[in-house]
Coordinates of C-alpha atoms in Angstrom, one line a residue:
Chain A
X1 CA -2.3 -8.5 7.6
X2 CA -0.9 -8.1 4.1
X3 CA -0.5 -11.9 3.8
X4 CA -4.1 -12.3 5.0
X5 CA -5.3 -9.9 2.3
X6 CA -3.4 -11.8 -0.4
X7 CA -4.5 -15.2 0.9
X8 CA -8.1 -14.2 0.7
X9 CA -7.8 -13.4 -3.0
X10 CA -8.2 -17.0 -3.9
X11 CA -8.7 -16.4 -7.7
X12 CA -5.4 -14.5 -7.8
X13 CA -3.6 -17.4 -6.0
X14 CA -5.1 -19.9 -8.5
X15 CA -4.0 -17.7 -11.4
X16 CA -0.5 -17.4 -10.0
X17 CA -0.2 -21.2 -10.3
X18 CA -2.2 -21.7 -13.4
X19 CA -0.4 -19.1 -15.6
X20 CA 3.0 -20.8 -15.4
X21 CA 1.3 -24.2 -16.1
X22 CA -0.4 -22.7 -19.2
X23 CA 2.9 -21.1 -20.4
X24 CA 4.8 -24.4 -20.1
X25 CA 1.9 -26.3 -21.8
X26 CA 2.0 -23.9 -24.8
X27 CA 5.8 -24.3 -25.1
X28 CA 5.6 -28.1 -25.1
X29 CA 2.7 -28.0 -27.6
X30 CA 4.3 -25.6 -30.0
X31 CA 8.1 -26.1 -29.8
X32 CA 10.0 -28.9 -31.5
X33 CA 12.8 -30.9 -29.8
X34 CA 15.4 -30.3 -32.5
X35 CA 18.9 -29.5 -31.3
X36 CA 19.8 -25.9 -31.4
X37 CA 23.1 -24.1 -30.7
X38 CA 23.4 -20.7 -29.0
X39 CA 25.9 -18.5 -27.3
X40 CA 26.2 -18.2 -23.5
X41 CA 26.3 -14.5 -23.6
X42 CA 27.5 -13.9 -20.0
X43 CA 30.4 -16.4 -20.2
X44 CA 32.1 -15.4 -23.5
X45 CA 31.4 -14.7 -27.1
X46 CA 32.8 -18.1 -28.1
X47 CA 31.0 -20.3 -25.6
X48 CA 28.3 -22.2 -27.5
X49 CA 26.0 -24.9 -26.2
X50 CA 23.8 -27.4 -28.1
X51 CA 20.5 -28.2 -26.4
X52 CA 17.0 -29.2 -27.3
X53 CA 14.9 -26.2 -28.4
X54 CA 12.1 -27.2 -26.2
X55 CA 14.2 -27.4 -23.1
X56 CA 15.8 -24.0 -23.8
X57 CA 12.3 -22.5 -24.4
X58 CA 11.0 -24.0 -21.2
X59 CA 13.7 -22.3 -19.1
X60 CA 13.3 -19.0 -21.0
X61 CA 9.5 -18.9 -20.5
X62 CA 9.8 -20.1 -16.9
X63 CA 11.9 -17.1 -16.0
X64 CA 9.7 -14.7 -18.1
X65 CA 6.5 -15.9 -16.3
X66 CA 8.1 -15.6 -12.9
X67 CA 9.3 -12.0 -13.7
X68 CA 5.9 -11.0 -15.1
X69 CA 3.8 -12.4 -12.3
X70 CA 6.0 -11.0 -9.5
X71 CA 6.1 -7.5 -11.0
X72 CA 2.3 -7.5 -11.2
X73 CA 2.0 -8.7 -7.6
X74 CA 4.5 -6.0 -6.5
X75 CA 2.6 -3.3 -8.4
X76 CA -0.6 -4.4 -6.7
X77 CA 1.0 -4.5 -3.2
X78 CA 2.2 -0.9 -3.7
X79 CA -0.9 0.6 -5.2
X80 CA -3.6 -1.2 -3.3
X81 CA -4.7 0.6 -0.1
X82 CA -2.2 3.4 -0.7
X83 CA -4.4 6.0 1.0
X84 CA -5.2 3.6 3.9
X85 CA -1.5 3.0 4.4
X86 CA -1.0 6.8 4.5
X87 CA -3.7 6.9 7.2
X88 CA -1.8 4.2 9.1
X89 CA 1.3 6.4 8.9
X90 CA -0.4 9.4 10.4
X91 CA -1.6 7.1 13.1
X92 CA 1.9 6.2 14.0
X93 CA 3.5 3.6 11.7
X94 CA 6.7 4.6 9.8
X95 CA 6.6 4.3 6.0
X96 CA 9.5 1.8 6.2
X97 CA 7.4 -0.5 8.4
X98 CA 4.6 -0.5 5.7
X99 CA 7.0 -1.2 2.8
X100 CA 8.8 -3.8 4.8
X101 CA 5.6 -5.7 5.3
X102 CA 5.0 -5.6 1.5
X103 CA 8.5 -6.7 0.8
X104 CA 8.2 -9.7 3.1
X105 CA 5.0 -10.8 1.3
X106 CA 6.7 -10.2 -2.1
X107 CA 9.8 -12.3 -1.1
X108 CA 7.4 -15.2 -0.1
X109 CA 5.5 -14.9 -3.4
X110 CA 8.8 -14.8 -5.4
X111 CA 10.0 -18.0 -3.7
X112 CA 6.7 -19.8 -4.1
X113 CA 6.3 -19.0 -7.8
X114 CA 10.0 -19.5 -8.5
X115 CA 9.9 -22.9 -6.8
X116 CA 6.7 -24.0 -8.5
X117 CA 8.0 -22.9 -12.0
X118 CA 11.4 -24.7 -11.4
X119 CA 9.8 -27.9 -10.1
X120 CA 7.4 -28.0 -13.0
X121 CA 10.4 -28.2 -15.4
X122 CA 11.1 -31.7 -14.0
X123 CA 8.0 -32.9 -15.8
X124 CA 9.6 -32.1 -19.1
X125 CA 13.4 -32.5 -18.7
X126 CA 16.1 -32.7 -16.1
X127 CA 18.2 -29.5 -15.9
X128 CA 21.9 -30.0 -15.3
X129 CA 21.7 -28.0 -12.1
X130 CA 18.1 -27.5 -10.8
X131 CA 19.0 -25.3 -7.9
X132 CA 20.8 -22.9 -10.2
X133 CA 17.8 -22.7 -12.5
X134 CA 15.7 -22.0 -9.4
X135 CA 18.1 -19.3 -8.3
X136 CA 17.8 -17.7 -11.7
X137 CA 14.0 -17.8 -11.5
X138 CA 14.1 -16.3 -7.9
X139 CA 16.5 -13.6 -9.0
X140 CA 14.3 -12.8 -12.1
X141 CA 11.4 -12.5 -9.7
X142 CA 13.4 -10.3 -7.3
X143 CA 14.6 -7.9 -10.1
X144 CA 11.1 -7.6 -11.6
X145 CA 9.4 -7.6 -8.2
X146 CA 11.6 -4.6 -7.3
X147 CA 10.7 -3.0 -10.6
X148 CA 7.0 -3.5 -9.8
X149 CA 7.5 -1.9 -6.4
X150 CA 9.2 1.1 -8.1
X151 CA 6.5 1.5 -10.7
X152 CA 3.8 1.1 -7.9
X153 CA 5.5 3.8 -5.9
X154 CA 5.6 6.2 -8.8
X155 CA 2.2 5.8 -10.3
X156 CA -1.1 6.2 -8.4
X157 CA -3.3 4.6 -11.0
X158 CA -3.3 0.9 -12.0
X159 CA -3.3 1.4 -15.8
X160 CA -0.1 3.4 -16.0
X161 CA 1.6 0.9 -13.8
X162 CA 0.4 -2.1 -15.9
X163 CA 1.5 -0.4 -19.1
X164 CA 5.0 0.3 -17.7
X165 CA 5.4 -3.3 -16.6
X166 CA 4.1 -4.7 -19.8
X167 CA 6.4 -2.4 -21.8
X168 CA 9.6 -3.6 -20.1
X169 CA 8.8 -7.1 -18.9
X170 CA 7.3 -8.3 -22.3
X171 CA 10.2 -6.9 -24.3
X172 CA 13.0 -7.9 -21.9
X173 CA 12.0 -11.1 -20.1
X174 CA 9.4 -12.2 -22.6
X175 CA 11.4 -11.7 -25.8
X176 CA 15.0 -10.3 -25.9
X177 CA 16.4 -12.6 -23.3
X178 CA 15.6 -15.7 -25.3
X179 CA 19.1 -17.0 -26.0
X180 CA 17.9 -18.1 -29.4
X181 CA 17.1 -14.5 -30.3
X182 CA 20.1 -13.0 -28.5
X183 CA 22.6 -15.1 -30.6
X184 CA 21.5 -13.2 -33.8
X185 CA 20.7 -9.8 -32.2
X186 CA 22.3 -6.7 -33.8
X187 CA 22.8 -4.5 -30.7
X188 CA 23.6 -7.0 -28.0
X189 CA 24.8 -4.3 -25.6
X190 CA 21.2 -3.2 -25.1
X191 CA 20.0 -6.7 -24.2
X192 CA 22.9 -7.1 -21.7
X193 CA 21.8 -4.0 -19.8
X194 CA 18.1 -5.0 -19.4
X195 CA 16.9 -6.3 -16.0
X196 CA 16.3 -9.9 -16.9
X197 CA 19.6 -10.5 -18.6
X198 CA 21.6 -11.8 -15.7
X199 CA 18.9 -13.9 -14.0
X200 CA 18.1 -15.5 -17.3
X201 CA 21.8 -16.2 -17.9
X202 CA 22.0 -17.9 -14.5
X203 CA 19.0 -20.2 -15.3
X204 CA 20.3 -21.0 -18.8
X205 CA 23.9 -21.7 -17.6
X206 CA 22.6 -23.9 -14.8
X207 CA 20.1 -25.6 -17.0
X208 CA 22.7 -26.9 -19.5
X209 CA 26.2 -26.5 -18.2
X210 CA 28.3 -26.3 -15.0
X211 CA 29.9 -22.9 -15.7
X212 CA 30.1 -20.4 -12.9
X213 CA 27.4 -17.7 -12.7
X214 CA 28.9 -15.7 -9.8
X215 CA 29.2 -12.4 -11.8
X216 CA 25.6 -12.7 -13.0
X217 CA 24.5 -13.4 -9.5
X218 CA 26.1 -10.3 -8.1
X219 CA 24.8 -8.1 -11.0
X220 CA 21.3 -9.4 -10.5
X221 CA 21.3 -8.6 -6.8
X222 CA 22.7 -5.1 -7.7
X223 CA 20.1 -4.5 -10.4
X224 CA 17.2 -5.3 -8.0
X225 CA 18.7 -3.3 -5.2
X226 CA 18.8 -0.2 -7.4
X227 CA 15.1 -0.6 -8.2
X228 CA 14.3 -1.3 -4.5
X229 CA 16.2 1.7 -3.1
X230 CA 14.5 4.0 -5.7
X231 CA 11.1 2.5 -4.7
X232 CA 11.8 3.1 -1.0
X233 CA 12.8 6.7 -1.5
X234 CA 9.8 7.5 -3.6
X235 CA 7.3 5.7 -1.4
X236 CA 8.9 7.4 1.7
X237 CA 8.5 10.8 0.0
X238 CA 4.9 10.2 -1.1
X239 CA 3.8 9.0 2.3
X240 CA 5.7 11.4 4.5
X241 CA 3.7 13.5 6.8
X242 CA 4.1 17.2 6.4
X243 CA 4.8 18.2 10.0
Chain B
X1 CA -5.8 33.8 25.3
X2 CA -4.6 31.2 27.9
X3 CA -2.2 29.2 25.7
X4 CA -1.8 26.6 28.5
X5 CA -5.3 25.4 28.0
X6 CA -5.1 25.4 24.2
X7 CA -4.8 22.0 22.7
X8 CA -4.6 23.4 19.1
X9 CA -3.3 26.7 17.8
X10 CA -3.6 27.5 14.2
X11 CA -2.0 30.7 12.9
X12 CA -2.0 32.2 9.5
X13 CA -2.5 29.0 7.4
X14 CA -2.4 29.7 3.7
X15 CA -2.8 27.1 1.0
X16 CA -2.9 27.6 -2.8
X17 CA -2.9 25.2 -5.7
X18 CA -1.3 27.3 -8.4
X19 CA -3.2 30.5 -8.6
X20 CA -6.2 29.1 -6.8
X21 CA -6.0 30.2 -3.2
X22 CA -8.0 27.7 -1.2
X23 CA -7.2 28.9 2.4
X24 CA -6.4 32.5 3.3
X25 CA -4.7 33.3 6.5
X26 CA -6.7 30.8 8.7
X27 CA -6.2 31.3 12.4
X28 CA -8.1 29.8 15.3
X29 CA -7.5 28.1 18.6
X30 CA -9.2 25.2 20.5
X31 CA -9.2 24.7 24.2
X32 CA -9.2 21.4 26.1
X33 CA -12.7 20.1 26.5
X34 CA -14.0 22.2 23.6
X35 CA -16.2 21.1 20.8
X36 CA -15.9 23.2 17.7
X37 CA -17.5 22.9 14.2
X38 CA -16.4 24.2 10.8
X39 CA -19.1 24.5 8.2
X40 CA -18.9 25.4 4.6
X41 CA -20.1 24.6 1.1
X42 CA -18.6 21.9 -1.1
X43 CA -15.2 22.9 -2.3
X44 CA -14.8 25.6 0.5
X45 CA -11.5 24.0 1.6
X46 CA -12.7 22.3 4.7
X47 CA -11.1 18.9 4.0
X48 CA -7.9 20.7 2.8
X49 CA -7.7 22.5 6.2
X50 CA -8.2 19.2 8.1
X51 CA -5.5 17.5 6.0
X52 CA -3.1 20.3 6.8
X53 CA -4.0 20.0 10.5
X54 CA -3.2 16.2 10.6
X55 CA -0.1 16.5 8.4
X56 CA -1.4 15.0 5.1
X57 CA -0.8 18.3 3.3
X58 CA 1.7 21.0 3.7
X59 CA 0.5 24.6 3.9
X60 CA 2.2 27.3 1.9
X61 CA 2.6 29.3 5.1
X62 CA 1.4 29.3 8.6
X63 CA 2.0 27.5 11.9
X64 CA 0.2 24.7 13.7
X65 CA 0.8 23.8 17.3
X66 CA -0.9 20.6 18.6
X67 CA -0.4 19.8 22.3
X68 CA -1.4 16.2 22.6
X69 CA -2.5 13.1 20.7
X70 CA -4.9 13.4 17.8
X71 CA -7.3 11.1 16.0
X72 CA -8.4 11.8 12.4
X73 CA -11.5 10.5 10.7
X74 CA -11.2 11.3 7.0
X75 CA -14.3 12.0 4.9
X76 CA -13.6 9.1 2.5
X77 CA -13.6 5.5 3.7
X78 CA -10.0 4.6 4.5
X79 CA -10.2 1.1 5.9
X80 CA -8.9 -2.3 4.7
X81 CA -11.8 -3.8 2.8
X82 CA -10.4 -7.3 2.6
X83 CA -9.8 -7.5 6.3
X84 CA -12.5 -8.0 8.9
X85 CA -13.6 -5.5 11.6
X86 CA -11.4 -7.1 14.3
X87 CA -8.4 -7.2 12.0
X88 CA -8.8 -3.5 11.1
X89 CA -9.0 -2.7 14.8
X90 CA -5.8 -4.7 15.4
X91 CA -3.9 -3.1 12.5
X92 CA -4.7 0.4 13.6
X93 CA -4.1 -0.4 17.3
X94 CA -0.6 -1.5 16.2
X95 CA -0.1 1.8 14.4
X96 CA -1.1 3.7 17.5
X97 CA 1.3 1.6 19.6
X98 CA -1.6 0.2 21.6
X99 CA -0.8 -3.4 21.0
X100 CA 2.5 -3.5 23.0
X101 CA 2.5 -5.9 26.0
X102 CA 2.4 -2.9 28.3
X103 CA -0.7 -1.5 26.9
X104 CA -2.5 -4.6 25.8
X105 CA -5.0 -4.7 28.7
X106 CA -5.9 -1.1 28.1
X107 CA -6.3 -1.8 24.5
X108 CA -8.6 -4.8 25.3
X109 CA -10.7 -2.5 27.5
X110 CA -10.9 0.3 24.8
X111 CA -11.7 -2.2 22.1
X112 CA -14.5 -3.9 24.1
X113 CA -15.9 -0.5 25.0
X114 CA -16.0 0.6 21.3
X115 CA -17.3 -2.8 20.1
X116 CA -20.2 -2.4 22.6
X117 CA -20.8 1.3 22.2
X118 CA -21.0 1.1 18.4
X119 CA -22.4 -2.5 18.3
X120 CA -19.6 -4.1 16.3
X121 CA -19.8 -7.5 18.1
X122 CA -22.0 -9.1 15.4
X123 CA -19.7 -7.9 12.7
X124 CA -16.3 -8.7 14.3
X125 CA -15.5 -11.5 11.9
X126 CA -17.2 -10.0 8.9
X127 CA -15.0 -8.8 6.0
X128 CA -15.4 -5.0 5.6
X129 CA -16.3 -5.4 1.9
X130 CA -19.4 -7.3 3.0
X131 CA -20.6 -4.5 5.5
X132 CA -23.2 -1.9 4.7
X133 CA -22.1 1.6 3.8
X134 CA -23.2 2.9 7.2
X135 CA -21.3 0.3 9.1
X136 CA -18.2 0.9 7.1
X137 CA -18.5 4.6 8.0
X138 CA -18.9 3.7 11.6
X139 CA -15.7 1.6 11.4
X140 CA -14.0 4.5 9.6
X141 CA -14.9 6.7 12.6
X142 CA -14.1 4.1 15.3
X143 CA -10.5 3.6 13.9
X144 CA -9.9 7.2 14.7
X145 CA -10.8 6.9 18.3
X146 CA -9.1 3.5 19.2
X147 CA -6.5 5.3 21.3
X148 CA -8.9 7.9 22.9
X149 CA -6.9 10.9 21.7
X150 CA -6.7 14.3 23.3
X151 CA -8.3 15.9 20.2
X152 CA -10.5 14.3 17.6
X153 CA -10.4 15.8 14.1
X154 CA -13.4 14.6 12.2
X155 CA -14.3 15.2 8.5
X156 CA -18.0 14.6 7.9
X157 CA -18.1 11.9 10.5
X158 CA -21.8 11.1 10.7
X159 CA -22.8 11.1 7.0
X160 CA -24.2 7.6 6.5
X161 CA -24.9 7.0 10.2
X162 CA -28.3 5.6 11.1
X163 CA -30.2 7.4 13.8
X164 CA -29.1 5.1 16.6
X165 CA -25.4 5.4 15.6
X166 CA -25.8 9.2 15.3
X167 CA -27.1 9.4 18.9
X168 CA -24.3 7.1 20.1
X169 CA -21.8 9.3 18.3
X170 CA -23.0 12.4 20.3
X171 CA -23.2 10.4 23.5
X172 CA -19.5 9.4 22.9
X173 CA -18.6 12.9 22.0
X174 CA -20.1 14.3 25.2
X175 CA -18.3 11.6 27.3
X176 CA -15.0 12.6 25.8
X177 CA -15.7 16.3 26.2
X178 CA -16.5 15.8 29.8
X179 CA -13.1 14.1 30.2
X180 CA -11.4 17.2 28.8
X181 CA -11.0 15.9 25.3
X182 CA -11.6 18.2 22.3
X183 CA -13.4 17.6 19.1
X184 CA -13.2 19.5 15.8
X185 CA -16.0 18.5 13.4
X186 CA -16.2 19.6 9.8
X187 CA -19.4 19.3 7.9
X188 CA -21.6 20.7 5.2
X189 CA -24.2 21.4 7.7
X190 CA -24.2 21.4 11.5
X191 CA -27.3 20.1 13.1
X192 CA -27.8 20.3 16.8
X193 CA -26.0 23.6 17.0
X194 CA -26.4 23.7 20.8
X195 CA -24.0 20.9 21.2
X196 CA -21.1 23.0 19.9
X197 CA -19.1 25.5 21.9
X198 CA -18.0 27.3 18.7
X199 CA -19.0 27.2 15.1
X200 CA -16.8 28.6 12.3
X201 CA -17.8 29.2 8.7
X202 CA -15.3 28.7 5.9
X203 CA -16.2 30.7 2.9
X204 CA -14.0 31.7 -0.1
X205 CA -11.0 30.5 1.9
X206 CA -11.7 32.7 4.9
X207 CA -12.7 31.4 8.3
X208 CA -15.1 33.4 10.3
X209 CA -17.4 32.9 13.3
X210 CA -20.8 31.6 12.2

């Protein structure tokens, strides 16, 4: 039923596909193809790569847009029909069944947007390892999707939720995780602990090198799991019947 | 008091929001096959009491014993607006556990009965967001009775009903009452007082016989 509800929101589906396209188009139109050098932060402080600025920006913005869109979808899934879902719970559903249905939809959305954003990259350049870039996008969607679920489980009203997502996702996925910025950043430790760090490292590493990203993979999964568990606990508490 | 016949026993319910005491030592019982009403002005605490009875709110103190299944129709419209009528029926039937293989034939029978009784057939495939306010309210009510519970707890159920639906509502209520089911109806006003076995008045947090 949750899938049906999302499917019927045609404008939202169009926007989910249009927004990554627009972001990529803006990057292509505004970024030069000069060669830049930057540090692969998750590998070592001495590992530098030299790549086209446009290609690097495309991967960076691809991950940022997947993270932003999935966090908003997750927020909407949690907040929309909250009281109707509570009614379903007093009718007999368990809160875990409700949140599981939302999670299944969210996973589907993450894969679709991630796949679309990764495949679109091929129009502009050939990443070294496309599946790795896709994995980074999907993990970025997963971490920020779980963040959206958490924010949606805490706040009842849309505006607070949107502001909290914009606050973190814009600064983190949309700015600080740009390897270009990171190379010159003063307090790198802060950037390394933000949610999009490891997924973006996976995409960047896979886009231009054949280095291993195993550590970033495990840490991405862990980061998302922490958000998810917190969301499950809060949603369970808010929807629990008082008998 | 014959507790074996009681489907609902409410004892000493107290609820306060900070210093504002909304419900003060509310006690009453309902027997099987009984139709009771609770009236009161806006803000008297009627909806709060019902939310406590169905488990949406926790009282500060008191005890509730419900001996059977219940159906709850909230005052506000709590339905899925982007699903159609049939899909809302199915979603709630699943929640009630009616859509299991074992109960599917019973569910079909119940569903057809309600569709016919409340004239939903013409709206089956219509999205709820496209229905009139009265039809949405009718759906809101119908979702609380899909499983034909032992007691129906209804918060302003017929506001927005047209005359025909209002009559069908009372016809349905009588059928259920005759089958030994109970109904607790909360409203600003109670019309047709003769239809009720008991009417309580909630005023300043105190429940008294009207």
